Amino acid sequence: MNQPILVTCPHCQAVNRVPADKLGDNGTCGRCKGALFTGAPLTLNAANFAAHAEKGDLPLLVDFWAPWCGPCRSMAPAFSAAAGQLEPRVRLGKVNTEEEQALAARFGIRSIPTLVLIRHGREIARQAGAMGADDIRRWTLAHLG
C-alpha cells in the first residue's frame, strides 16, 4: 500500500495527504487549490513556521539570514536554485533573523547564514556559512540518508 505523505500547503498552511508516488505530480492543496510545490523557498515567520516544521512529513531546510548580511545575499540565488532541485523531497524556507528574532533565538542562531535541517520538529543537522546550490543539495541529501 502507498503510505500517504503529509504535505503542508505553502499558501494556506493546510495539511494535505499525498500518496508517496504522487509527490512529483504537481499536486494542489485540497483547501485553497494552490500548488503544493512552487520550486522556491518559503518565507517563514512565527505564524507559519510550526505548520511546515512540525505538522508535515517533509523535511524542512531553513536558511536563517538577514538583509544586511553580504554572504546571506550572495547565497540567496543558490538557495533558490536548491529549492528547485530538492522539491518535492524537501521543503525549503527562509527566516529573516531581523524580523523573526524569537525563531532565531529558539534555534540558537549565532552566525548567519545558517542552514538548519528539521524533520518532524526536530533539528537533524546544521551548517553555518554560505554554500553553492550543489553543495546545499549534497549536504541536505547526505543528512537525510
Tab-separated table of N, CA and C in Angstrom:
chain	number	residue	atom	x	y	z
A	1	MET	N	0.840	-1.192	0.000
A	1	MET	CA	0.000	0.000	0.000
A	1	MET	C	0.876	1.243	0.000
A	2	ASN	N	0.436	2.281	-0.703
A	2	ASN	CA	1.189	3.519	-0.831
A	2	ASN	C	0.840	4.453	0.327
A	3	GLN	N	1.723	4.527	1.316
A	3	GLN	CA	1.501	5.338	2.514
A	3	GLN	C	1.478	6.822	2.145
A	4	PRO	N	0.429	7.568	2.540
A	4	PRO	CA	0.385	8.999	2.205
A	4	PRO	C	1.420	9.799	2.995
A	5	ILE	N	1.877	10.868	2.366
A	5	ILE	CA	2.820	11.811	2.961
A	5	ILE	C	2.025	13.069	3.306
A	6	LEU	N	2.230	13.603	4.503
A	6	LEU	CA	1.570	14.846	4.885
A	6	LEU	C	2.399	16.020	4.371
A	7	VAL	N	1.760	16.839	3.529
A	7	VAL	CA	2.429	17.982	2.911
A	7	VAL	C	1.670	19.243	3.295
A	8	THR	N	2.375	20.187	3.905
A	8	THR	CA	1.764	21.455	4.291
A	8	THR	C	1.746	22.394	3.092
A	9	CYS	N	0.593	22.992	2.833
A	9	CYS	CA	0.443	23.924	1.712
A	9	CYS	C	1.270	25.189	1.973
A	10	PRO	N	2.050	25.636	0.994
A	10	PRO	CA	2.839	26.850	1.179
A	10	PRO	C	2.003	28.128	1.174
A	11	HIS	N	0.737	28.032	0.774
A	11	HIS	CA	-0.121	29.210	0.669
A	11	HIS	C	-1.037	29.390	1.876
A	12	CYS	N	-1.738	28.306	2.280
A	12	CYS	CA	-2.732	28.430	3.361
A	12	CYS	C	-2.374	27.615	4.605
A	13	GLN	N	-1.270	26.875	4.564
A	13	GLN	CA	-0.785	26.056	5.679
A	13	GLN	C	-1.669	24.859	6.011
A	14	ALA	N	-2.606	24.506	5.140
A	14	ALA	CA	-3.419	23.299	5.345
A	14	ALA	C	-2.540	22.077	5.115
A	15	VAL	N	-2.778	21.022	5.887
A	15	VAL	CA	-2.018	19.787	5.732
A	15	VAL	C	-2.783	18.876	4.776
A	16	ASN	N	-2.087	18.433	3.724
A	16	ASN	CA	-2.678	17.600	2.684
A	16	ASN	C	-2.047	16.211	2.718
A	17	ARG	N	-2.860	15.181	2.492
A	17	ARG	CA	-2.351	13.815	2.361
A	17	ARG	C	-2.095	13.556	0.884
A	18	VAL	N	-0.839	13.218	0.567
A	18	VAL	CA	-0.448	12.976	-0.818
A	18	VAL	C	0.183	11.584	-0.890
A	19	PRO	N	-0.306	10.712	-1.789
A	19	PRO	CA	0.346	9.411	-1.941
A	19	PRO	C	1.828	9.607	-2.276
A	20	ALA	N	2.695	8.832	-1.662
A	20	ALA	CA	4.140	8.999	-1.840
A	20	ALA	C	4.546	8.967	-3.303
A	21	ASP	N	3.911	8.115	-4.111
A	21	ASP	CA	4.297	8.019	-5.517
A	21	ASP	C	3.725	9.163	-6.367
A	22	LYS	N	2.955	10.068	-5.757
A	22	LYS	CA	2.369	11.208	-6.484
A	22	LYS	C	2.993	12.543	-6.073
A	23	LEU	N	4.018	12.523	-5.221
A	23	LEU	CA	4.620	13.772	-4.752
A	23	LEU	C	5.091	14.667	-5.892
A	24	GLY	N	5.650	14.077	-6.931
A	24	GLY	CA	6.186	14.860	-8.028
A	24	GLY	C	5.187	15.195	-9.122
A	25	ASP	N	3.898	14.989	-8.860
A	25	ASP	CA	2.877	15.172	-9.892
A	25	ASP	C	2.204	16.544	-9.869
A	26	ASN	N	2.880	17.558	-9.337
A	26	ASN	CA	2.333	18.927	-9.306
A	26	ASN	C	0.963	18.987	-8.639
A	27	GLY	N	0.852	18.403	-7.453
A	27	GLY	CA	-0.409	18.389	-6.720
A	27	GLY	C	-0.828	19.768	-6.249
A	28	THR	N	-2.111	19.884	-5.955
A	28	THR	CA	-2.653	21.140	-5.449
A	28	THR	C	-3.288	20.915	-4.084
A	29	CYS	N	-3.405	21.985	-3.339
A	29	CYS	CA	-3.979	21.938	-1.994
A	29	CYS	C	-5.475	21.671	-2.064
A	30	GLY	N	-5.951	20.786	-1.204
A	30	GLY	CA	-7.369	20.490	-1.140
A	30	GLY	C	-8.196	21.663	-0.652
A	31	ARG	N	-7.611	22.572	0.112
A	31	ARG	CA	-8.351	23.722	0.642
A	31	ARG	C	-8.321	24.911	-0.313
A	32	CYS	N	-7.119	25.393	-0.656
A	32	CYS	CA	-7.026	26.639	-1.429
A	32	CYS	C	-6.754	26.429	-2.919
A	33	LYS	N	-6.478	25.193	-3.311
A	33	LYS	CA	-6.189	24.828	-4.707
A	33	LYS	C	-4.871	25.384	-5.232
A	34	GLY	N	-4.035	25.929	-4.338
A	34	GLY	CA	-2.707	26.395	-4.741
A	34	GLY	C	-1.761	25.225	-4.928
A	35	ALA	N	-0.681	25.436	-5.671
A	35	ALA	CA	0.322	24.398	-5.908
A	35	ALA	C	1.011	24.037	-4.592
A	36	LEU	N	1.169	22.731	-4.352
A	36	LEU	CA	1.842	22.279	-3.129
A	36	LEU	C	3.348	22.516	-3.191
A	37	PHE	N	3.897	22.592	-4.391
A	37	PHE	CA	5.325	22.848	-4.558
A	37	PHE	C	5.511	23.972	-5.569
A	38	THR	N	6.310	24.962	-5.179
A	38	THR	CA	6.498	26.136	-6.017
A	38	THR	C	7.886	26.209	-6.627
A	39	GLY	N	8.811	25.375	-6.169
A	39	GLY	CA	10.179	25.428	-6.662
A	39	GLY	C	10.954	26.608	-6.124
A	40	ALA	N	10.424	27.254	-5.091
A	40	ALA	CA	11.074	28.416	-4.482
A	40	ALA	C	10.966	28.303	-2.963
A	41	PRO	N	11.926	28.882	-2.243
A	41	PRO	CA	11.850	28.856	-0.782
A	41	PRO	C	10.661	29.659	-0.263
A	42	LEU	N	10.095	29.196	0.838
A	42	LEU	CA	9.006	29.906	1.502
A	42	LEU	C	9.576	30.958	2.436
A	43	THR	N	8.833	32.016	2.661
A	43	THR	CA	9.169	32.965	3.709
A	43	THR	C	8.518	32.453	4.982
A	44	LEU	N	9.345	32.111	5.951
A	44	LEU	CA	8.831	31.560	7.204
A	44	LEU	C	8.849	32.624	8.286
A	45	ASN	N	7.809	32.571	9.135
A	45	ASN	CA	7.701	33.504	10.247
A	45	ASN	C	7.051	32.782	11.423
A	46	ALA	N	6.817	33.500	12.507
A	46	ALA	CA	6.242	32.882	13.695
A	46	ALA	C	4.878	32.267	13.412
A	47	ALA	N	4.128	32.840	12.473
A	47	ALA	CA	2.772	32.371	12.188
A	47	ALA	C	2.745	31.061	11.401
A	48	ASN	N	3.704	30.835	10.509
A	48	ASN	CA	3.626	29.642	9.656
A	48	ASN	C	4.742	28.629	9.894
A	49	PHE	N	5.696	28.940	10.742
A	49	PHE	CA	6.849	28.066	10.927
A	49	PHE	C	6.452	26.674	11.425
A	50	ALA	N	5.652	26.593	12.458
A	50	ALA	CA	5.279	25.299	13.041
A	50	ALA	C	4.533	24.422	12.043
A	51	ALA	N	3.698	25.029	11.207
A	51	ALA	CA	2.942	24.248	10.227
A	51	ALA	C	3.885	23.497	9.296
A	52	HIS	N	4.985	24.113	8.922
A	52	HIS	CA	5.924	23.481	7.996
A	52	HIS	C	6.964	22.636	8.718
A	53	ALA	N	7.386	23.043	9.903
A	53	ALA	CA	8.440	22.323	10.620
A	53	ALA	C	7.917	21.126	11.404
A	54	GLU	N	6.667	21.174	11.852
A	54	GLU	CA	6.179	20.156	12.776
A	54	GLU	C	5.025	19.309	12.256
A	55	LYS	N	4.171	19.857	11.411
A	55	LYS	CA	2.950	19.141	11.024
A	55	LYS	C	3.112	18.256	9.804
A	56	GLY	N	3.967	18.647	8.877
A	56	GLY	CA	4.139	17.867	7.657
A	56	GLY	C	5.191	16.789	7.812
A	57	ASP	N	5.224	15.882	6.846
A	57	ASP	CA	6.219	14.811	6.839
A	57	ASP	C	7.488	15.181	6.084
A	58	LEU	N	7.447	16.239	5.287
A	58	LEU	CA	8.621	16.620	4.522
A	58	LEU	C	9.668	17.255	5.427
A	59	PRO	N	10.938	16.901	5.238
A	59	PRO	CA	11.987	17.626	5.962
A	59	PRO	C	11.953	19.090	5.533
A	60	LEU	N	12.343	19.969	6.430
A	60	LEU	CA	12.356	21.407	6.168
A	60	LEU	C	13.786	21.910	6.300
A	61	LEU	N	14.305	22.500	5.232
A	61	LEU	CA	15.625	23.118	5.259
A	61	LEU	C	15.426	24.624	5.380
A	62	VAL	N	15.927	25.190	6.479
A	62	VAL	CA	15.715	26.610	6.774
A	62	VAL	C	17.020	27.374	6.642
A	63	ASP	N	16.956	28.472	5.908
A	63	ASP	CA	18.070	29.414	5.792
A	63	ASP	C	17.777	30.576	6.736
A	64	PHE	N	18.547	30.674	7.825
A	64	PHE	CA	18.449	31.817	8.729
A	64	PHE	C	19.388	32.884	8.174
A	65	TRP	N	18.844	34.049	7.857
A	65	TRP	CA	19.586	35.089	7.165
A	65	TRP	C	19.156	36.468	7.657
A	66	ALA	N	19.841	37.508	7.175
A	66	ALA	CA	19.456	38.903	7.456
A	66	ALA	C	19.752	39.736	6.212
A	67	PRO	N	18.959	40.771	5.964
A	67	PRO	CA	19.142	41.581	4.759
A	67	PRO	C	20.472	42.331	4.706
A	68	TRP	N	21.066	42.631	5.837
A	68	TRP	CA	22.319	43.377	5.859
A	68	TRP	C	23.543	42.483	5.666
A	69	CYS	N	23.358	41.178	5.636
A	69	CYS	CA	24.456	40.214	5.595
A	69	CYS	C	24.872	39.928	4.145
A	70	GLY	N	26.099	40.294	3.796
A	70	GLY	CA	26.604	40.075	2.444
A	70	GLY	C	26.618	38.609	2.029
A	71	PRO	N	27.190	37.703	2.861
A	71	PRO	CA	27.164	36.287	2.496
A	71	PRO	C	25.737	35.734	2.354
A	72	CYS	N	24.807	36.244	3.150
A	72	CYS	CA	23.403	35.806	3.037
A	72	CYS	C	22.838	36.201	1.681
A	73	ARG	N	23.102	37.437	1.286
A	73	ARG	CA	22.606	37.912	-0.012
A	73	ARG	C	23.248	37.152	-1.164
A	74	SER	N	24.536	36.820	-1.026
A	74	SER	CA	25.205	36.097	-2.111
A	74	SER	C	24.733	34.649	-2.188
A	75	MET	N	24.292	34.073	-1.079
A	75	MET	CA	23.813	32.691	-1.076
A	75	MET	C	22.349	32.581	-1.513
A	76	ALA	N	21.602	33.652	-1.494
A	76	ALA	CA	20.166	33.610	-1.797
A	76	ALA	C	19.849	32.967	-3.144
A	77	PRO	N	20.541	33.317	-4.233
A	77	PRO	CA	20.224	32.651	-5.509
A	77	PRO	C	20.529	31.152	-5.481
A	78	ALA	N	21.580	30.758	-4.791
A	78	ALA	CA	21.921	29.334	-4.678
A	78	ALA	C	20.862	28.590	-3.882
A	79	PHE	N	20.354	29.222	-2.826
A	79	PHE	CA	19.319	28.584	-2.013
A	79	PHE	C	18.039	28.434	-2.831
A	80	SER	N	17.711	29.439	-3.621
A	80	SER	CA	16.541	29.355	-4.501
A	80	SER	C	16.707	28.246	-5.527
A	81	ALA	N	17.900	28.132	-6.101
A	81	ALA	CA	18.160	27.070	-7.073
A	81	ALA	C	18.064	25.699	-6.411
A	82	ALA	N	18.543	25.591	-5.185
A	82	ALA	CA	18.473	24.320	-4.453
A	82	ALA	C	17.021	23.917	-4.199
A	83	ALA	N	16.139	24.897	-4.014
A	83	ALA	CA	14.716	24.583	-3.811
A	83	ALA	C	14.170	23.861	-5.024
A	84	GLY	N	14.526	24.321	-6.204
A	84	GLY	CA	14.078	23.664	-7.430
A	84	GLY	C	14.628	22.259	-7.571
A	85	GLN	N	15.820	22.012	-7.021
A	85	GLN	CA	16.454	20.697	-7.107
A	85	GLN	C	15.948	19.734	-6.036
A	86	LEU	N	15.617	20.252	-4.856
A	86	LEU	CA	15.261	19.382	-3.724
A	86	LEU	C	13.765	19.103	-3.599
A	87	GLU	N	12.920	20.016	-4.088
A	87	GLU	CA	11.482	19.728	-4.032
A	87	GLU	C	11.161	18.633	-5.038
A	88	PRO	N	10.254	17.734	-4.755
A	88	PRO	CA	9.321	17.699	-3.634
A	88	PRO	C	9.811	16.888	-2.436
A	89	ARG	N	11.066	16.472	-2.440
A	89	ARG	CA	11.573	15.653	-1.334
A	89	ARG	C	11.785	16.455	-0.058
A	90	VAL	N	12.126	17.728	-0.210
A	90	VAL	CA	12.434	18.602	0.922
A	90	VAL	C	11.767	19.951	0.685
A	91	ARG	N	11.214	20.546	1.731
A	91	ARG	CA	10.658	21.903	1.673
A	91	ARG	C	11.767	22.853	2.115
A	92	LEU	N	11.946	23.974	1.418
A	92	LEU	CA	12.942	24.969	1.795
A	92	LEU	C	12.255	26.251	2.220
A	93	GLY	N	12.804	26.882	3.255
A	93	GLY	CA	12.243	28.125	3.757
A	93	GLY	C	13.329	29.051	4.265
A	94	LYS	N	12.995	30.332	4.319
A	94	LYS	CA	13.925	31.348	4.781
A	94	LYS	C	13.328	32.087	5.978
A	95	VAL	N	14.172	32.314	6.993
A	95	VAL	CA	13.775	33.079	8.169
A	95	VAL	C	14.671	34.306	8.259
A	96	ASN	N	14.065	35.486	8.162
A	96	ASN	CA	14.779	36.742	8.330
A	96	ASN	C	14.985	36.947	9.833
A	97	THR	N	16.236	36.836	10.281
A	97	THR	CA	16.518	36.891	11.719
A	97	THR	C	16.283	38.276	12.314
A	98	GLU	N	16.251	39.306	11.480
A	98	GLU	CA	15.946	40.646	11.979
A	98	GLU	C	14.465	40.763	12.329
A	99	GLU	N	13.604	40.150	11.521
A	99	GLU	CA	12.159	40.230	11.736
A	99	GLU	C	11.649	39.129	12.666
A	100	GLU	N	12.348	38.014	12.715
A	100	GLU	CA	11.902	36.850	13.500
A	100	GLU	C	12.955	36.492	14.537
A	101	GLN	N	13.216	37.419	15.436
A	101	GLN	CA	14.262	37.223	16.435
A	101	GLN	C	13.944	36.071	17.389
A	102	ALA	N	12.671	35.837	17.673
A	102	ALA	CA	12.304	34.732	18.568
A	102	ALA	C	12.633	33.379	17.931
A	103	LEU	N	12.394	33.244	16.636
A	103	LEU	CA	12.752	31.988	15.948
A	103	LEU	C	14.260	31.805	15.932
A	104	ALA	N	14.990	32.870	15.667
A	104	ALA	CA	16.451	32.782	15.671
A	104	ALA	C	16.957	32.385	17.053
A	105	ALA	N	16.372	32.955	18.095
A	105	ALA	CA	16.773	32.612	19.464
A	105	ALA	C	16.405	31.173	19.799
A	106	ARG	N	15.237	30.735	19.362
A	106	ARG	CA	14.792	29.353	19.618
A	106	ARG	C	15.791	28.337	19.068
A	107	PHE	N	16.391	28.652	17.923
A	107	PHE	CA	17.353	27.740	17.308
A	107	PHE	C	18.800	28.099	17.637
A	108	GLY	N	18.998	29.079	18.496
A	108	GLY	CA	20.349	29.433	18.918
A	108	GLY	C	21.235	29.875	17.770
A	109	ILE	N	20.690	30.677	16.876
A	109	ILE	CA	21.452	31.137	15.722
A	109	ILE	C	22.480	32.166	16.197
A	110	ARG	N	23.755	31.848	15.982
A	110	ARG	CA	24.845	32.722	16.415
A	110	ARG	C	25.530	33.410	15.241
A	111	SER	N	25.451	32.806	14.055
A	111	SER	CA	26.041	33.412	12.868
A	111	SER	C	25.106	33.165	11.689
A	112	ILE	N	25.221	34.031	10.696
A	112	ILE	CA	24.374	33.876	9.516
A	112	ILE	C	25.247	33.990	8.280
A	113	PRO	N	24.896	33.337	7.207
A	113	PRO	CA	23.754	32.433	7.083
A	113	PRO	C	24.008	31.117	7.805
A	114	THR	N	22.943	30.550	8.334
A	114	THR	CA	22.987	29.224	8.942
A	114	THR	C	21.841	28.414	8.364
A	115	LEU	N	22.170	27.206	7.890
A	115	LEU	CA	21.158	26.270	7.411
A	115	LEU	C	20.846	25.296	8.528
A	116	VAL	N	19.549	25.062	8.765
A	116	VAL	CA	19.101	24.094	9.755
A	116	VAL	C	18.135	23.147	9.061
A	117	LEU	N	18.408	21.858	9.159
A	117	LEU	CA	17.556	20.832	8.574
A	117	LEU	C	16.695	20.248	9.689
A	118	ILE	N	15.377	20.277	9.499
A	118	ILE	CA	14.410	19.882	10.521
A	118	ILE	C	13.517	18.782	9.968
A	119	ARG	N	13.246	17.783	10.795
A	119	ARG	CA	12.291	16.740	10.424
A	119	ARG	C	11.382	16.514	11.637
A	120	HIS	N	10.074	16.616	11.409
A	120	HIS	CA	9.067	16.438	12.466
A	120	HIS	C	9.376	17.292	13.697
A	121	GLY	N	9.788	18.547	13.456
A	121	GLY	CA	10.008	19.496	14.538
A	121	GLY	C	11.354	19.397	15.218
A	122	ARG	N	12.190	18.430	14.826
A	122	ARG	CA	13.497	18.260	15.472
A	122	ARG	C	14.626	18.578	14.502
A	123	GLU	N	15.607	19.312	15.013
A	123	GLU	CA	16.780	19.618	14.209
A	123	GLU	C	17.599	18.350	14.001
A	124	ILE	N	17.952	18.072	12.745
A	124	ILE	CA	18.782	16.890	12.480
A	124	ILE	C	20.159	17.262	11.943
A	125	ALA	N	20.345	18.502	11.482
A	125	ALA	CA	21.664	18.943	11.018
A	125	ALA	C	21.701	20.461	10.955
A	126	ARG	N	22.930	20.996	11.017
A	126	ARG	CA	23.135	22.446	10.979
A	126	ARG	C	24.447	22.739	10.266
A	127	GLN	N	24.461	23.823	9.500
A	127	GLN	CA	25.665	24.239	8.783
A	127	GLN	C	25.697	25.756	8.723
A	128	ALA	N	26.782	26.341	9.217
A	128	ALA	CA	26.950	27.798	9.136
A	128	ALA	C	27.809	28.143	7.934
A	129	GLY	N	27.527	29.288	7.330
A	129	GLY	CA	28.317	29.775	6.207
A	129	GLY	C	27.608	29.599	4.879
A	130	ALA	N	27.985	30.444	3.930
A	130	ALA	CA	27.372	30.422	2.608
A	130	ALA	C	27.835	29.190	1.831
A	131	MET	N	26.921	28.664	1.016
A	131	MET	CA	27.199	27.489	0.195
A	131	MET	C	26.572	27.689	-1.180
A	132	GLY	N	27.089	26.980	-2.178
A	132	GLY	CA	26.507	26.986	-3.510
A	132	GLY	C	25.338	26.015	-3.579
A	133	ALA	N	24.566	26.082	-4.648
A	133	ALA	CA	23.365	25.247	-4.796
A	133	ALA	C	23.694	23.760	-4.753
A	134	ASP	N	24.734	23.341	-5.462
A	134	ASP	CA	25.091	21.919	-5.469
A	134	ASP	C	25.535	21.456	-4.091
A	135	ASP	N	26.278	22.311	-3.380
A	135	ASP	CA	26.710	21.962	-2.021
A	135	ASP	C	25.522	21.867	-1.071
A	136	ILE	N	24.567	22.775	-1.214
A	136	ILE	CA	23.362	22.731	-0.375
A	136	ILE	C	22.613	21.422	-0.626
A	137	ARG	N	22.444	21.071	-1.895
A	137	ARG	CA	21.738	19.836	-2.243
A	137	ARG	C	22.465	18.615	-1.680
A	138	ARG	N	23.783	18.532	-1.901
A	138	ARG	CA	24.556	17.386	-1.414
A	138	ARG	C	24.516	17.284	0.102
A	139	TRP	N	24.702	18.418	0.789
A	139	TRP	CA	24.699	18.430	2.249
A	139	TRP	C	23.357	17.964	2.789
A	140	THR	N	22.276	18.463	2.198
A	140	THR	CA	20.930	18.099	2.644
A	140	THR	C	20.675	16.623	2.441
A	141	LEU	N	20.934	16.122	1.247
A	141	LEU	CA	20.671	14.705	0.954
A	141	LEU	C	21.546	13.787	1.788
A	142	ALA	N	22.773	14.199	2.087
A	142	ALA	CA	23.653	13.384	2.926
A	142	ALA	C	23.081	13.213	4.327
A	143	HIS	N	22.416	14.245	4.843
A	143	HIS	CA	21.859	14.165	6.193
A	143	HIS	C	20.486	13.481	6.232
A	144	LEU	N	19.879	13.311	5.069
A	144	LEU	CA	18.587	12.618	5.024
A	144	LEU	C	18.746	11.126	4.785
A	145	GLY	N	19.949	10.723	4.374
A	145	GLY	CA	20.213	9.293	4.173
A	145	GLY	C	19.752	8.734	2.872
